[in-house]
PDB file of C-alpha atoms in Angstrom:
ATOM      1  CA  GLY A1025      65.076  26.796 168.901  1.00  0.00           C
ATOM      2  CA  ASP A1026      62.303  26.002 171.150  1.00  0.00           C
ATOM      3  CA  SER A1027      59.724  23.443 169.456  1.00  0.00           C
ATOM      4  CA  VAL A1028      56.922  21.446 170.814  1.00  0.00           C
ATOM      5  CA  THR A1029      55.873  18.096 169.597  1.00  0.00           C
ATOM      6  CA  GLN A1030      51.977  16.879 170.256  1.00  0.00           C
ATOM      7  CA  MET A1031      50.449  13.008 169.687  1.00  0.00           C
ATOM      8  CA  GLU A1032      49.635  12.819 166.286  1.00  0.00           C
ATOM      9  CA  GLY A1033      45.502  12.882 165.783  1.00  0.00           C
ATOM     10  CA  PRO A1034      43.329  12.177 165.301  1.00  0.00           C
ATOM     11  CA  VAL A1035      42.258  10.613 168.450  1.00  0.00           C
ATOM     12  CA  THR A1036      38.718   9.116 168.667  1.00  0.00           C
ATOM     13  CA  LEU A1037      37.503   8.224 172.627  1.00  0.00           C
ATOM     14  CA  SER A1038      33.613   7.016 173.541  1.00  0.00           C
ATOM     15  CA  GLU A1039      32.024   9.371 176.332  1.00  0.00           C
ATOM     16  CA  GLU A1040      33.150   8.349 179.358  1.00  0.00           C
ATOM     17  CA  ALA A1041      36.427   7.260 178.454  1.00  0.00           C
ATOM     18  CA  PHE A1042      39.853   8.651 179.620  1.00  0.00           C
ATOM     19  CA  LEU A1043      41.523  10.645 178.104  1.00  0.00           C
ATOM     20  CA  THR A1044      45.705  11.441 177.316  1.00  0.00           C
ATOM     21  CA  ILE A1045      47.285  13.884 174.808  1.00  0.00           C
ATOM     22  CA  ASN A1046      51.515  13.602 175.131  1.00  0.00           C
ATOM     23  CA  CYS A1047      52.810  16.642 174.830  1.00  0.00           C
ATOM     24  CA  THR A1048      56.669  17.521 175.180  1.00  0.00           C
ATOM     25  CA  TYR A1049      58.954  20.149 174.398  1.00  0.00           C
ATOM     26  CA  THR A1050      62.549  21.616 173.780  1.00  0.00           C
ATOM     27  CA  ALA A1051      63.764  24.962 174.992  1.00  0.00           C
ATOM     28  CA  THR A1052      66.519  26.718 176.351  1.00  0.00           C
ATOM     29  CA  GLY A1053      65.542  27.999 179.147  1.00  0.00           C
ATOM     30  CA  TYR A1054      62.443  27.935 181.464  1.00  0.00           C
ATOM     31  CA  PRO A1055      59.252  28.301 179.319  1.00  0.00           C
ATOM     32  CA  SER A1056      55.666  28.464 180.967  1.00  0.00           C
ATOM     33  CA  LEU A1057      53.469  25.809 179.380  1.00  0.00           C
ATOM     34  CA  PHE A1058      49.849  25.711 178.138  1.00  0.00           C
ATOM     35  CA  TRP A1059      47.171  24.219 176.606  1.00  0.00           C
ATOM     36  CA  TYR A1060      44.630  25.980 174.066  1.00  0.00           C
ATOM     37  CA  VAL A1061      41.396  24.438 173.077  1.00  0.00           C
ATOM     38  CA  GLN A1062      39.772  25.175 169.585  1.00  0.00           C
ATOM     39  CA  TYR A1063      36.249  24.645 168.797  1.00  0.00           C
ATOM     40  CA  PRO A1064      34.760  24.354 165.559  1.00  0.00           C
ATOM     41  CA  GLY A1065      34.874  27.702 163.802  1.00  0.00           C
ATOM     42  CA  GLU A1066      36.477  29.479 166.803  1.00  0.00           C
ATOM     43  CA  GLY A1067      38.973  30.665 168.020  1.00  0.00           C
ATOM     44  CA  LEU A1068      42.244  29.428 170.276  1.00  0.00           C
ATOM     45  CA  GLN A1069      41.395  29.602 174.164  1.00  0.00           C
ATOM     46  CA  LEU A1070      43.204  28.705 176.828  1.00  0.00           C
ATOM     47  CA  LEU A1071      42.140  25.670 178.413  1.00  0.00           C
ATOM     48  CA  LEU A1072      45.309  25.780 181.501  1.00  0.00           C
ATOM     49  CA  LYS A1073      48.612  26.775 181.517  1.00  0.00           C
ATOM     50  CA  ALA A1074      52.124  25.790 184.266  1.00  0.00           C
ATOM     51  CA  THR A1075      54.450  28.269 184.757  1.00  0.00           C
ATOM     52  CA  LYS A1076      56.925  26.251 186.748  1.00  0.00           C
ATOM     53  CA  ALA A1077      58.452  22.777 187.069  1.00  0.00           C
ATOM     54  CA  ASP A1078      55.767  20.534 188.921  1.00  0.00           C
ATOM     55  CA  ASP A1079      53.019  22.889 188.736  1.00  0.00           C
ATOM     56  CA  LYS A1080      50.058  21.648 188.378  1.00  0.00           C
ATOM     57  CA  GLY A1081      47.372  23.046 185.766  1.00  0.00           C
ATOM     58  CA  SER A1082      43.471  22.154 186.196  1.00  0.00           C
ATOM     59  CA  ASN A1083      40.475  23.495 184.062  1.00  0.00           C
ATOM     60  CA  LYS A1084      36.675  21.938 183.379  1.00  0.00           C
ATOM     61  CA  GLY A1085      38.071  18.610 184.562  1.00  0.00           C
ATOM     62  CA  PHE A1086      41.411  18.993 182.258  1.00  0.00           C
ATOM     63  CA  GLU A1087      45.159  18.229 183.933  1.00  0.00           C
ATOM     64  CA  ALA A1088      48.418  18.975 183.499  1.00  0.00           C
ATOM     65  CA  THR A1089      51.427  18.651 184.926  1.00  0.00           C
ATOM     66  CA  TYR A1090      54.382  20.441 184.339  1.00  0.00           C
ATOM     67  CA  ARG A1091      57.512  17.727 184.114  1.00  0.00           C
ATOM     68  CA  LYS A1092      60.822  19.213 183.784  1.00  0.00           C
ATOM     69  CA  GLU A1093      62.705  16.114 184.008  1.00  0.00           C
ATOM     70  CA  THR A1094      60.471  14.516 180.896  1.00  0.00           C
ATOM     71  CA  THR A1095      59.657  17.579 179.169  1.00  0.00           C
ATOM     72  CA  SER A1096      56.574  16.534 179.442  1.00  0.00           C
ATOM     73  CA  PHE A1097      52.954  18.523 179.989  1.00  0.00           C
ATOM     74  CA  HIS A1098      50.859  15.849 179.249  1.00  0.00           C
ATOM     75  CA  LEU A1099      46.581  16.764 178.531  1.00  0.00           C
ATOM     76  CA  GLU A1100      44.370  14.485 181.183  1.00  0.00           C
ATOM     77  CA  LYS A1101      40.892  14.382 181.860  1.00  0.00           C
ATOM     78  CA  GLY A1102      39.307  11.114 183.252  1.00  0.00           C
ATOM     79  CA  SER A1103      35.913  10.936 181.812  1.00  0.00           C
ATOM     80  CA  VAL A1104      35.460  12.623 178.936  1.00  0.00           C
ATOM     81  CA  GLN A1105      31.908  14.249 177.222  1.00  0.00           C
ATOM     82  CA  VAL A1106      30.442  14.946 173.679  1.00  0.00           C
ATOM     83  CA  SER A1107      30.709  18.362 174.279  1.00  0.00           C
ATOM     84  CA  ASP A1108      35.047  17.922 174.564  1.00  0.00           C
ATOM     85  CA  SER A1109      35.365  17.289 170.859  1.00  0.00           C
ATOM     86  CA  ALA A1110      37.497  19.774 169.611  1.00  0.00           C
ATOM     87  CA  VAL A1111      41.478  20.760 168.506  1.00  0.00           C
ATOM     88  CA  TYR A1112      44.041  21.018 171.343  1.00  0.00           C
ATOM     89  CA  PHE A1113      47.318  22.634 171.679  1.00  0.00           C
ATOM     90  CA  CYS A1114      50.262  22.677 173.399  1.00  0.00           C
ATOM     91  CA  ALA A1115      52.037  25.863 173.549  1.00  0.00           C
ATOM     92  CA  LEU A1116      55.189  27.042 175.192  1.00  0.00           C
ATOM     93  CA  SER A1117      56.264  30.896 176.088  1.00  0.00           C
ATOM     94  CA  GLU A1118      60.013  32.067 177.012  1.00  0.00           C
ATOM     95  CA  ALA A1119      60.566  34.967 178.852  1.00  0.00           C
ATOM     96  CA  GLY A1120      62.705  36.852 176.308  1.00  0.00           C
ATOM     97  CA  ALA A1121      60.896  35.419 173.125  1.00  0.00           C
ATOM     98  CA  GLY A1122      58.082  37.890 172.513  1.00  0.00           C
ATOM     99  CA  LYS A1123      56.133  34.988 171.012  1.00  0.00           C
ATOM    100  CA  SER A1124      55.068  31.449 172.107  1.00  0.00           C
ATOM    101  CA  THR A1125      55.359  28.359 170.277  1.00  0.00           C
ATOM    102  CA  PHE A1126      52.437  25.783 168.990  1.00  0.00           C
ATOM    103  CA  GLY A1127      52.799  22.020 168.525  1.00  0.00           C
ATOM    104  CA  ASP A1128      50.579  20.680 165.527  1.00  0.00           C
ATOM    105  CA  GLY A1129      47.650  20.388 167.415  1.00  0.00           C
ATOM    106  CA  THR A1130      45.628  17.148 168.083  1.00  0.00           C
ATOM    107  CA  THR A1131      42.109  16.573 167.264  1.00  0.00           C
ATOM    108  CA  LEU A1132      39.542  14.623 169.372  1.00  0.00           C
ATOM    109  CA  THR A1133      36.150  13.382 168.642  1.00  0.00           C
ATOM    110  CA  VAL A1134      34.314  11.787 171.546  1.00  0.00           C
ATOM    111  CA  LYS A1135      31.235   9.725 170.415  1.00  0.00           C
ATOM    112  CA  PRO A1136      28.576   9.464 172.366  1.00  0.00           C
TER     113      PRO A1136
ATOM    114  CA  ASN B 913      33.968  43.222 176.892  1.00  0.00           C
ATOM    115  CA  ALA B 914      34.623  42.836 173.050  1.00  0.00           C
ATOM    116  CA  GLY B 915      38.275  41.072 173.783  1.00  0.00           C
ATOM    117  CA  VAL B 916      39.654  40.660 170.170  1.00  0.00           C
ATOM    118  CA  THR B 917      38.070  41.257 167.129  1.00  0.00           C
ATOM    119  CA  GLN B 918      38.905  40.906 163.964  1.00  0.00           C
ATOM    120  CA  THR B 919      37.492  41.878 160.491  1.00  0.00           C
ATOM    121  CA  PRO B 920      35.802  40.356 158.074  1.00  0.00           C
ATOM    122  CA  LYS B 921      35.135  37.151 158.759  1.00  0.00           C
ATOM    123  CA  PHE B 922      35.245  35.614 155.468  1.00  0.00           C
ATOM    124  CA  GLN B 923      36.654  36.747 152.148  1.00  0.00           C
ATOM    125  CA  VAL B 924      37.573  35.160 148.822  1.00  0.00           C
ATOM    126  CA  LEU B 925      39.775  37.223 146.828  1.00  0.00           C
ATOM    127  CA  LYS B 926      41.274  36.478 143.098  1.00  0.00           C
ATOM    128  CA  THR B 927      44.732  36.247 143.082  1.00  0.00           C
ATOM    129  CA  GLY B 928      46.739  39.461 142.669  1.00  0.00           C
ATOM    130  CA  GLN B 929      44.004  41.487 144.705  1.00  0.00           C
ATOM    131  CA  SER B 930      45.304  43.165 147.374  1.00  0.00           C
ATOM    132  CA  MET B 931      43.221  43.561 151.111  1.00  0.00           C
ATOM    133  CA  THR B 932      44.064  44.919 155.019  1.00  0.00           C
ATOM    134  CA  LEU B 933      43.053  42.088 157.566  1.00  0.00           C
ATOM    135  CA  GLN B 934      42.303  44.225 160.993  1.00  0.00           C
ATOM    136  CA  CYS B 935      42.093  43.485 164.360  1.00  0.00           C
ATOM    137  CA  ALA B 936      42.012  45.218 168.059  1.00  0.00           C
ATOM    138  CA  GLN B 937      41.874  44.898 171.143  1.00  0.00           C
ATOM    139  CA  ASP B 938      40.523  46.174 174.135  1.00  0.00           C
ATOM    140  CA  MET B 939      42.006  44.511 176.767  1.00  0.00           C
ATOM    141  CA  ASN B 940      44.978  46.976 177.035  1.00  0.00           C
ATOM    142  CA  HIS B 941      47.256  44.368 175.705  1.00  0.00           C
ATOM    143  CA  ASN B 942      50.864  45.392 174.619  1.00  0.00           C
ATOM    144  CA  SER B 943      51.715  42.650 172.450  1.00  0.00           C
ATOM    145  CA  MET B 944      50.221  41.235 169.419  1.00  0.00           C
ATOM    146  CA  TYR B 945      50.345  38.312 167.003  1.00  0.00           C
ATOM    147  CA  TRP B 946      48.898  37.419 163.367  1.00  0.00           C
ATOM    148  CA  TYR B 947      48.904  33.458 162.763  1.00  0.00           C
ATOM    149  CA  ARG B 948      47.933  31.367 159.972  1.00  0.00           C
ATOM    150  CA  GLN B 949      46.075  27.890 160.368  1.00  0.00           C
ATOM    151  CA  ASP B 950      46.067  25.416 157.644  1.00  0.00           C
ATOM    152  CA  PRO B 951      45.069  22.020 157.536  1.00  0.00           C
ATOM    153  CA  GLY B 952      48.066  19.463 159.526  1.00  0.00           C
ATOM    154  CA  MET B 953      49.755  22.382 159.822  1.00  0.00           C
ATOM    155  CA  GLY B 954      49.105  23.915 163.605  1.00  0.00           C
ATOM    156  CA  LEU B 955      49.641  27.340 163.779  1.00  0.00           C
ATOM    157  CA  ARG B 956      52.393  29.129 162.195  1.00  0.00           C
ATOM    158  CA  LEU B 957      53.292  32.996 163.461  1.00  0.00           C
ATOM    159  CA  ILE B 958      53.134  35.635 160.807  1.00  0.00           C
ATOM    160  CA  TYR B 959      54.260  38.642 162.194  1.00  0.00           C
ATOM    161  CA  TYR B 960      54.143  39.986 165.795  1.00  0.00           C
ATOM    162  CA  SER B 961      54.393  43.338 167.672  1.00  0.00           C
ATOM    163  CA  ALA B 962      55.666  42.945 171.538  1.00  0.00           C
ATOM    164  CA  SER B 963      55.136  46.514 172.003  1.00  0.00           C
ATOM    165  CA  GLU B 964      53.132  49.453 170.661  1.00  0.00           C
ATOM    166  CA  GLY B 965      55.675  51.286 167.216  1.00  0.00           C
ATOM    167  CA  THR B 966      57.338  47.613 167.017  1.00  0.00           C
ATOM    168  CA  THR B 967      56.880  44.887 164.699  1.00  0.00           C
ATOM    169  CA  ASP B 968      59.227  41.402 163.808  1.00  0.00           C
ATOM    170  CA  LYS B 969      59.090  38.866 161.258  1.00  0.00           C
ATOM    171  CA  GLY B 970      57.311  35.457 162.587  1.00  0.00           C
ATOM    172  CA  GLU B 971      58.100  31.593 161.113  1.00  0.00           C
ATOM    173  CA  VAL B 972      56.479  33.154 157.286  1.00  0.00           C
ATOM    174  CA  PRO B 973      56.331  36.784 157.022  1.00  0.00           C
ATOM    175  CA  ASN B 974      56.400  36.522 153.118  1.00  0.00           C
ATOM    176  CA  GLY B 975      53.719  37.601 151.292  1.00  0.00           C
ATOM    177  CA  TYR B 976      52.815  39.948 153.826  1.00  0.00           C
ATOM    178  CA  ASN B 977      53.205  43.548 155.949  1.00  0.00           C
ATOM    179  CA  VAL B 978      51.686  44.583 159.247  1.00  0.00           C
ATOM    180  CA  SER B 979      50.878  48.045 160.863  1.00  0.00           C
ATOM    181  CA  ARG B 980      50.527  48.618 164.897  1.00  0.00           C
ATOM    182  CA  LEU B 981      48.247  51.566 164.132  1.00  0.00           C
ATOM    183  CA  ASN B 982      47.946  51.576 167.790  1.00  0.00           C
ATOM    184  CA  LYS B 983      47.942  49.974 171.213  1.00  0.00           C
ATOM    185  CA  ARG B 984      44.755  48.239 170.310  1.00  0.00           C
ATOM    186  CA  GLU B 985      45.221  47.893 166.175  1.00  0.00           C
ATOM    187  CA  PHE B 986      47.175  45.527 164.231  1.00  0.00           C
ATOM    188  CA  SER B 987      46.277  45.528 160.896  1.00  0.00           C
ATOM    189  CA  LEU B 988      47.868  42.124 158.682  1.00  0.00           C
ATOM    190  CA  ARG B 989      47.641  43.434 154.905  1.00  0.00           C
ATOM    191  CA  LEU B 990      48.552  40.809 151.364  1.00  0.00           C
ATOM    192  CA  GLU B 991      49.847  43.324 148.944  1.00  0.00           C
ATOM    193  CA  SER B 992      49.566  40.404 145.762  1.00  0.00           C
ATOM    194  CA  ALA B 993      46.962  37.571 146.932  1.00  0.00           C
ATOM    195  CA  ALA B 994      48.209  34.236 145.835  1.00  0.00           C
ATOM    196  CA  PRO B 995      46.190  31.070 146.584  1.00  0.00           C
ATOM    197  CA  SER B 996      48.982  29.688 148.746  1.00  0.00           C
ATOM    198  CA  GLN B 997      47.418  32.187 150.825  1.00  0.00           C
ATOM    199  CA  THR B 998      44.247  30.918 151.487  1.00  0.00           C
ATOM    200  CA  SER B 999      43.929  30.059 154.872  1.00  0.00           C
ATOM    201  CA  VAL B1000      42.200  31.276 158.750  1.00  0.00           C
ATOM    202  CA  TYR B1001      44.014  33.969 159.863  1.00  0.00           C
ATOM    203  CA  PHE B1002      43.964  34.146 163.484  1.00  0.00           C
ATOM    204  CA  CYS B1003      45.185  37.807 165.702  1.00  0.00           C
ATOM    205  CA  ALA B1004      46.222  37.559 168.977  1.00  0.00           C
ATOM    206  CA  SER B1005      47.509  39.758 171.679  1.00  0.00           C
ATOM    207  CA  ARG B1006      48.536  38.958 175.404  1.00  0.00           C
ATOM    208  CA  LYS B1007      49.158  41.755 177.985  1.00  0.00           C
ATOM    209  CA  GLY B1008      52.927  41.728 177.839  1.00  0.00           C
ATOM    210  CA  PRO B1009      54.854  42.810 177.110  1.00  0.00           C
ATOM    211  CA  ALA B1010      56.741  39.932 175.676  1.00  0.00           C
ATOM    212  CA  GLN B1011      60.492  40.657 176.236  1.00  0.00           C
ATOM    213  CA  LEU B1012      59.601  40.681 180.018  1.00  0.00           C
ATOM    214  CA  VAL B1013      56.658  37.942 180.907  1.00  0.00           C
ATOM    215  CA  SER B1014      56.815  34.525 179.644  1.00  0.00           C
ATOM    216  CA  THR B1015      53.197  33.771 182.128  1.00  0.00           C
ATOM    217  CA  ASP B1016      50.651  35.568 180.099  1.00  0.00           C
ATOM    218  CA  THR B1017      47.605  34.092 178.443  1.00  0.00           C
ATOM    219  CA  GLN B1018      47.366  34.428 174.241  1.00  0.00           C
ATOM    220  CA  TYR B1019      43.838  35.603 173.601  1.00  0.00           C
ATOM    221  CA  PHE B1020      42.722  34.786 170.144  1.00  0.00           C
ATOM    222  CA  GLY B1021      39.922  36.582 168.306  1.00  0.00           C
ATOM    223  CA  PRO B1022      37.215  34.169 165.902  1.00  0.00           C
ATOM    224  CA  GLY B1023      39.119  34.105 162.499  1.00  0.00           C
ATOM    225  CA  THR B1024      39.445  35.422 159.280  1.00  0.00           C
ATOM    226  CA  ARG B1025      38.849  32.747 156.142  1.00  0.00           C
ATOM    227  CA  LEU B1026      40.805  34.429 153.419  1.00  0.00           C
ATOM    228  CA  THR B1027      40.165  32.083 150.351  1.00  0.00           C
ATOM    229  CA  VAL B1028      42.164  33.055 147.312  1.00  0.00           C
ATOM    230  CA  LEU B1029      41.417  31.783 143.636  1.00  0.00           C
TER     231      LEU B1029
END
């Protein structure tokens, strides 16, 4: 079945540091890939997505590229801010599956 | 635009009590989902409804029942609560229909924090 593996956290960075959160997946078909973010006390919200190989999703300075050859969708940001502190979830969705598969989430803390 | 709403926001139950978590969306979405979130275990799918009139089990359905009341509403019922059901419960929806589309974003509610003593 489908699965998503995220790098284990928590991740602690200083403000303005470079961020990478690794995400790899296994799927039987050609899934769409997503990054969701969860701020403290809130539900998840979409950060970015990519729907086919080599697509790059971007939003709020975050980027991720759909790499079919390495089955990866790593999240990057060049300069993190304290306000980026949150839990980040990688997810995939396949047509016909009826549901999405989520990774376990990676907690990011950014210190001033 | 309210999006996905959930009630209640907090609930404390005693073992054996029953309760229903309510979820509603105003985006005319076809598909709706119930997840639980536990520390260190990410999101686990309990039940989902790919379209009005259908429901299917997810990863962890035991101890729960659902009702897709209409296109807007999808409720989750705990018939006899157990301490292992202490968790944060999220409802989500997406445009769907889920069988055909994989590119849709899921929209999440704010969550219900349930404690079973």
